[in-house]
Every structure is written in structure tokens, then in C-alpha cells.
Short mmCIF file of C-alpha atoms in Angstrom, two decimals:
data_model
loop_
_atom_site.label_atom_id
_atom_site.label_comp_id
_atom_site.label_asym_id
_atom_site.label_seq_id
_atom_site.Cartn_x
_atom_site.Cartn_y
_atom_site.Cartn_z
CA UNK A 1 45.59 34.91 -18.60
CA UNK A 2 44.28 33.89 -15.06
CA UNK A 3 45.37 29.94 -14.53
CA UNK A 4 42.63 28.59 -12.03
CA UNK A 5 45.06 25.95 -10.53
CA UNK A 6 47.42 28.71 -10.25
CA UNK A 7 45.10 31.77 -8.69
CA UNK A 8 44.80 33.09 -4.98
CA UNK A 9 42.06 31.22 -4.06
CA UNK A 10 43.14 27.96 -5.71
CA UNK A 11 46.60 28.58 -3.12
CA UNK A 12 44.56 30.06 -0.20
CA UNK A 13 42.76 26.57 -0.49
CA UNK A 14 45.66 24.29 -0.76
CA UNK A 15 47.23 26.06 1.78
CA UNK A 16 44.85 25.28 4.58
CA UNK A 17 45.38 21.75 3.64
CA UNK A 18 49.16 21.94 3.42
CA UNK A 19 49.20 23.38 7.01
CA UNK A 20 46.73 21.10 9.00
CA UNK A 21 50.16 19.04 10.07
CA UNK A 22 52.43 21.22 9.58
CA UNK A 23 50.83 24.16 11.46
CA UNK A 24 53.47 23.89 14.68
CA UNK A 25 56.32 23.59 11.95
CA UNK A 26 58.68 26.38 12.29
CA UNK A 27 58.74 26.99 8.30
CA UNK A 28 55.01 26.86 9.09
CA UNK A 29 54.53 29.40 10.95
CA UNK A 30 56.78 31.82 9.37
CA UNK A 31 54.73 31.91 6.56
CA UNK A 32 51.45 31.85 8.68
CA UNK A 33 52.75 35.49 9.81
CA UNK A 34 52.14 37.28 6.06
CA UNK A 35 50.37 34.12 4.48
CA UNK A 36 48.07 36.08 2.43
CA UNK A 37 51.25 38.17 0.89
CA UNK A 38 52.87 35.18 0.23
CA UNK A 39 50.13 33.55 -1.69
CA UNK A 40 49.90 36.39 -3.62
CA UNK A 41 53.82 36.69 -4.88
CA UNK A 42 53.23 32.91 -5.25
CA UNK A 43 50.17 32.50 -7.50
CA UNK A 44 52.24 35.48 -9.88
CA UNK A 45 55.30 33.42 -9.76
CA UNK A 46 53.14 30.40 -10.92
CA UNK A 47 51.32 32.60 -13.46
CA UNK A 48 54.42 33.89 -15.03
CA UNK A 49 56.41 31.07 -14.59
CA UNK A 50 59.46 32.82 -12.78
CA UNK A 51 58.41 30.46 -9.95
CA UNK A 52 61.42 28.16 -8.50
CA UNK A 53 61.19 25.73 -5.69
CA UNK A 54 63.34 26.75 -2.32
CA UNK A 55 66.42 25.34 -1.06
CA UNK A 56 64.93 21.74 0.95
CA UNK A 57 66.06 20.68 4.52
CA UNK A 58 67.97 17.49 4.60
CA UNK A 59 67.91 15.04 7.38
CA UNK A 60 68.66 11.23 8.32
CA UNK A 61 66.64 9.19 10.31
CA UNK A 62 67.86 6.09 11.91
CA UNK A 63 64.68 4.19 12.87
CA UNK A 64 63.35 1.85 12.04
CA UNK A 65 66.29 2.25 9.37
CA UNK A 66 69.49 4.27 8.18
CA UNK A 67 67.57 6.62 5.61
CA UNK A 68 67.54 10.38 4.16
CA UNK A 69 64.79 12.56 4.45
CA UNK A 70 64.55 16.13 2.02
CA UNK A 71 61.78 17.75 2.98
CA UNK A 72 60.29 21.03 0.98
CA UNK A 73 60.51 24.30 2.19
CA UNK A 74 56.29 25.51 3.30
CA UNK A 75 55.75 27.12 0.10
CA UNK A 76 56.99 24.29 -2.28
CA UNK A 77 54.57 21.90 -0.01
CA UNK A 78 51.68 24.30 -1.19
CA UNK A 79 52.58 23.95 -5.11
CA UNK A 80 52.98 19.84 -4.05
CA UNK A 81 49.57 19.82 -3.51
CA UNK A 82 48.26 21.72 -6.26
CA UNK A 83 50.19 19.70 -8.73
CA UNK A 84 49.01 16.20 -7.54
CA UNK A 85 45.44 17.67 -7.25
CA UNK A 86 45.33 17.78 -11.04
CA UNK A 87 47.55 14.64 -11.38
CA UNK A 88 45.14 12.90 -8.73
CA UNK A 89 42.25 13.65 -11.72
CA UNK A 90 43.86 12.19 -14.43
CA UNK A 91 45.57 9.09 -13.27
CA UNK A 92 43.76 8.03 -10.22
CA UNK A 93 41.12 5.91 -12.35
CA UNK A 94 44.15 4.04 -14.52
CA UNK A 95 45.42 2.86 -10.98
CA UNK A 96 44.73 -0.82 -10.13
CA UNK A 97 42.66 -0.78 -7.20
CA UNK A 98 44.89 -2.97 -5.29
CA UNK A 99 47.58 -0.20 -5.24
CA UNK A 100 47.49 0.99 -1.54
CA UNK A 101 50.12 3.74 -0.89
CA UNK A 102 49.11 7.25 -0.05
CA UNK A 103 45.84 7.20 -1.88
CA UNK A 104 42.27 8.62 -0.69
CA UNK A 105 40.55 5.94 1.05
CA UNK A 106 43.39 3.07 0.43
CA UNK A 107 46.48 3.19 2.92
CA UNK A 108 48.30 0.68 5.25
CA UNK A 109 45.12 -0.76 7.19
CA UNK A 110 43.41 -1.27 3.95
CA UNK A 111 45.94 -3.30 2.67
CA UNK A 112 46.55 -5.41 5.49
CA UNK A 113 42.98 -6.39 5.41
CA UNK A 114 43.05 -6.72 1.66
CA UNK A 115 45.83 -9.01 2.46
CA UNK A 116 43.61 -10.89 5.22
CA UNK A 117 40.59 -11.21 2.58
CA UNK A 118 43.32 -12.92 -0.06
CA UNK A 119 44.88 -15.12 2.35
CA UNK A 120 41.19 -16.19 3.85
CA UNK A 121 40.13 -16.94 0.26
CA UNK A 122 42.94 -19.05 -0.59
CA UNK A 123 43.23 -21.27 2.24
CA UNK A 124 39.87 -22.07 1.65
CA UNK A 125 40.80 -23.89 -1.38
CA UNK A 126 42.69 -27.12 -1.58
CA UNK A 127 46.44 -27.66 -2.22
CA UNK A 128 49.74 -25.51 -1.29
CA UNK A 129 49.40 -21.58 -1.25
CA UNK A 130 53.04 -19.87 -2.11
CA UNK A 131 53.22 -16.06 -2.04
CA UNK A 132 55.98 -13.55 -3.25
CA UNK A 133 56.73 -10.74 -1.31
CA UNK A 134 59.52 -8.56 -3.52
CA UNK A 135 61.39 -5.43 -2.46
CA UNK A 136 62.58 -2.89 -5.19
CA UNK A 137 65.96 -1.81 -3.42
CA UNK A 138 66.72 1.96 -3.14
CA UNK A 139 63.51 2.63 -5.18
CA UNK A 140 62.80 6.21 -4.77
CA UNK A 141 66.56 7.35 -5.06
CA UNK A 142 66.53 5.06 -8.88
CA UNK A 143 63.86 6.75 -10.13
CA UNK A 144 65.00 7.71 -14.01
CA UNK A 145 62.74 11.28 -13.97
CA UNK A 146 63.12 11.02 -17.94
CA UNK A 147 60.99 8.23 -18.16
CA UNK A 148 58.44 10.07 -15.11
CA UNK A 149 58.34 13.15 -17.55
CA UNK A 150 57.14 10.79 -20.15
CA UNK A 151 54.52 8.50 -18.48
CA UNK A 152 53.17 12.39 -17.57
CA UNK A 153 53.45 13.97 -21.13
CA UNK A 154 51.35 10.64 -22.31
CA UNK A 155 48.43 11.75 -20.56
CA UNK A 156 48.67 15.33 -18.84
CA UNK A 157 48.09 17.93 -21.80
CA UNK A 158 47.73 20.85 -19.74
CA UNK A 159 51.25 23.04 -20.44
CA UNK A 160 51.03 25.00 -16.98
CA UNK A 161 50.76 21.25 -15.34
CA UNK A 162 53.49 19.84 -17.40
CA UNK A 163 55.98 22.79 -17.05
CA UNK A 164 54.91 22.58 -13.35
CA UNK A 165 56.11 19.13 -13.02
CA UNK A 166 58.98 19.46 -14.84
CA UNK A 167 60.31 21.84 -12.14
CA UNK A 168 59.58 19.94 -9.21
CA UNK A 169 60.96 16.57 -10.68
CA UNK A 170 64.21 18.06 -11.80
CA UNK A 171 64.94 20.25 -9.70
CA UNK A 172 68.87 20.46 -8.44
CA UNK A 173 68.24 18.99 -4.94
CA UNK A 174 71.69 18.38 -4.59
CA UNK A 175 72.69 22.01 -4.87
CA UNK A 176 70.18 23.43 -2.59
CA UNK A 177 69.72 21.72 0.59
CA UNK A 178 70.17 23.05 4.44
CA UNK A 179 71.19 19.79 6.27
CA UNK A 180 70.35 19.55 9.55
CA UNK A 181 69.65 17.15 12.27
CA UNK A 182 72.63 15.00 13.84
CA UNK A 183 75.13 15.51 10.78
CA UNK A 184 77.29 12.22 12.08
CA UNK A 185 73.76 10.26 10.63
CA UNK A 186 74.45 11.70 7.39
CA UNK A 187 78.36 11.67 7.25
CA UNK A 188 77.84 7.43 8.24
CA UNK A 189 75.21 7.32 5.17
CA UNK A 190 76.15 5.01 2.13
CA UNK A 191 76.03 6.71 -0.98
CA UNK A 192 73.61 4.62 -2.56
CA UNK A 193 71.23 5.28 -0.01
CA UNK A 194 71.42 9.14 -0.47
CA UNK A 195 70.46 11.52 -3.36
CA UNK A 196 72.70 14.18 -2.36
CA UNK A 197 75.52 12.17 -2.49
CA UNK A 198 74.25 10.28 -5.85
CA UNK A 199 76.39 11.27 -9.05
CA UNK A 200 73.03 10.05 -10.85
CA UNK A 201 70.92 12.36 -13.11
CA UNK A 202 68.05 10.13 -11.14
CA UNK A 203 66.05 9.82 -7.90
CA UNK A 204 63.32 11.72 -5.97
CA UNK A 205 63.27 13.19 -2.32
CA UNK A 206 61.76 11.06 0.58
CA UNK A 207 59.77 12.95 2.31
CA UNK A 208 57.69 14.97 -0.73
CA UNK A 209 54.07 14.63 -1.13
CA UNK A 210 54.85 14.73 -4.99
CA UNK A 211 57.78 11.94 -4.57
CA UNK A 212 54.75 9.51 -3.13
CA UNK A 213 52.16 10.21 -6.15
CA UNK A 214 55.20 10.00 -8.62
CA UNK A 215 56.44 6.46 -7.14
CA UNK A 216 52.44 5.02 -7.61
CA UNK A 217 52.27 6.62 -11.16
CA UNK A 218 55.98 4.91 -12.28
CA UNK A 219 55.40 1.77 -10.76
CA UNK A 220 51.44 1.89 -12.92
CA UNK A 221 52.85 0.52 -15.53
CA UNK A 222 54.39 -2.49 -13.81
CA UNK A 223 51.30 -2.85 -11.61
CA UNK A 224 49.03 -3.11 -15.33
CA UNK A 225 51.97 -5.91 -16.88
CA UNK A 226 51.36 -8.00 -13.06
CA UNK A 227 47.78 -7.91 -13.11
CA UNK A 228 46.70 -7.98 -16.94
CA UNK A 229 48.98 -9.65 -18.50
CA UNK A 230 50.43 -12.09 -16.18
CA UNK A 231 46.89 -12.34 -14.74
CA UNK A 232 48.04 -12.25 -11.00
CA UNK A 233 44.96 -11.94 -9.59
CA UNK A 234 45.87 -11.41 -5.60
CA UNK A 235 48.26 -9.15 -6.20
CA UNK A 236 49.13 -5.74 -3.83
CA UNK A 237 50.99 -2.65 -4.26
CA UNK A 238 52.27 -0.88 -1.45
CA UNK A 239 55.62 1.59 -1.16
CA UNK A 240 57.31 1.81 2.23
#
């Protein structure tokens, strides 16, 4: 049976928006040259579930900080979008709306000027202001996917979407990577800054579009207990 997430024309579309900046990307434009033939084989893949992400490329940055980048090969970035289209539907409205990271119409300048309208409102009233800023350290690469596959299965009841998801959150990174870049960045990298060196079961890849959606939707639930039950009420969300 024809999946509509999953079809040609579902890909062909998510393609165009995978590639707007990525189009001078080398793994770009080697699958610009028979793009149509690829979405094809893809959408089956999808359809019959024989799909399987492709080995990532692995690089460290070292600005403004030491950190690991795994980025997706083109055609993983394509499936990326299509899953967090339909994840986008469902969870978007249980979001708080002062959650600001990658999100349709939120980002950084809206939460600096979120931040602006708080601080404006509170030194407008009388007595000491105090604010908290906290940090969760190594956040992305701590991620316990068990628990992500759960918060999904709570809510997503689609089986394509679900066995979808569970490929791209556990897939075996650490077994198929191309590193590249300056290799002495990665060789001076602490191992609890790095998921391929991790021994955990845990962790998602810098650098996904999928890794960004999953960090707002496992940090929801922490975001809810802040605002609703501890009734914080100028409270903001924002990953770095």
C-alpha cells in the first residue's frame, strides 16, 4: 500500500527543501546528478522498509568550542525532514511557547527579545530581580533514546512514523562514520564530549535536523514540570 509520507512526490518535495543550503554541498550535488532515480529507490526503500540510513561524516569544530559534528549523508537529510514534518504536526502544539530552538517562527532573535520583554517587565516592579540561567552539560551526547522512543510511542500512532524513528534514533553511528576534517581535532577530543568514542547505548548526532526536534521534544516534559507546576512564569527554553 502507497504511504503518502513515503511516495515520490512526498520526497521530490522534501528534497527541494533539504537542498536549498546544501545545494553547493558535494554529497549535494552528487545526488542532484540522478535525483529523480534516487527518489525513486528511496520512496521503495521507505515503502518496504529495507531502507537504512548511510554511513555519516564526522568532524570537530573548534570555535567557538572543542565539539563533534556527524552530519547525514544527502539522502538521510531528505528522510530527516519527512520524519519531523509529521512529528512537527503532532507535538508542535504541546510545546510551551517560550521554547525557542529551531522552531517555525521562534529562533535566537525571538528569544533575545522575549528575554528583553521579561527583563523590561520586571524591573518595572519593585524589589530585587534574581534570574537562573542553567546549562545541561553534554546534553545531546546523554540523551537515553529509550526514553525518546517512549515520549514518541505516547503520542505518534502511525507504525511507518514510529518504525521510521526508530531507525534514525538508533542507528549504529559509531560503526559507520567517514571522519574527516583536521583528524588531530578529533584525536585531542575528550571522550565525554564525543559519541563515537562514548561506550554509552545513549546520545544523538550534532549536526541532524532530527537530533534538534528530538532535544525540544525530550526536554517537553521538563519545560511542562517548570512552567505548570512550579509556575515559573518568565521562563525560556533555548538549546545551543
Amino acid at each position: 500500500m502507497l504511504i503518502d509520507a513515503f511516495s515520490f512526490s512526498s520526497l521530490y518535495r522534501h528534497y527541494y527543501a533539504c537542498r536549498k543550503n546544501k545545494r553547493g554541498k558535494i554529497n549535494a550535488l552528487k545526488f542532484e546528478l540522478d535525483a529523480e532515480d534516487q527518489l525513486y529507490q528511496l520512496s521503495l526503500e521507505l515503502q518496504n522498509k529495507s531502507y537504512n540510513p548511510s554511513p555519516a561524516s564526522c568532524f570537530v569544530l573548534d570555535k567557538p568550542k572543542l565539539r563533534e559534528i556527524i552530519a547525514a549523508d544527502f539522502r538521510d537529510r531528505i528522510v530527516h525532514y519527512v520524519l519531523v514534518e509529521h512529528l512537527e504536526n503532532i507535538f508542535e502544539p504541546k510545546f510551551i511557547y517560550d521554547s525557542y530552538a529551531c522552531r517555525k517562527n521562534k529562533g535566537v532573535h525571538k528569544a533575545v527579545n522575549r528575554l528583553q520583554q521579561f527583563i523590561s517587565i520586571l524591573n518595572s516592579k519593585s524589589g530585587t530581580t534574581y534570574y537562573l540561567q542553567v546549562d545541561i552539560k553534554s546534553f545531546f551526547l546523554n540523551i537515553d533514546k529509550d526514553i525518546l522512543m517512549n515520549l514518541i510511542q505516547k503520542h505518534v500512532s502511525d507504525q511507518n512514523m514510529l518504525w521510521l524513528a526508530d531507525k534514525v534514533i538508533n542507528f549504529n553511528i559509531k560503526d559507520n562514520y567517514t571522519l574527516r576534517g583536521q583528524k588531530h581535532l578529533f584525536a585531542s577530543l575528550p571522550e565525554h564530549k564525543s559519541l563515537i568514542k562514548s561506550d554509552k547505548n545513549s546520545g544523538l548526532p550534532i549536526g541532524n535536523l532530527t537530533s534538534q526536534f528530538f532535544a525540544n521534544l525530550y526536554l517537553n516534559q521538563f519545560d511542562q514540570y517548570v512552567k505548570h507546576k512550579l509556575k515559573c512564569k518568565y521562563y525560556i527554553y533555548r538549546v545551543l
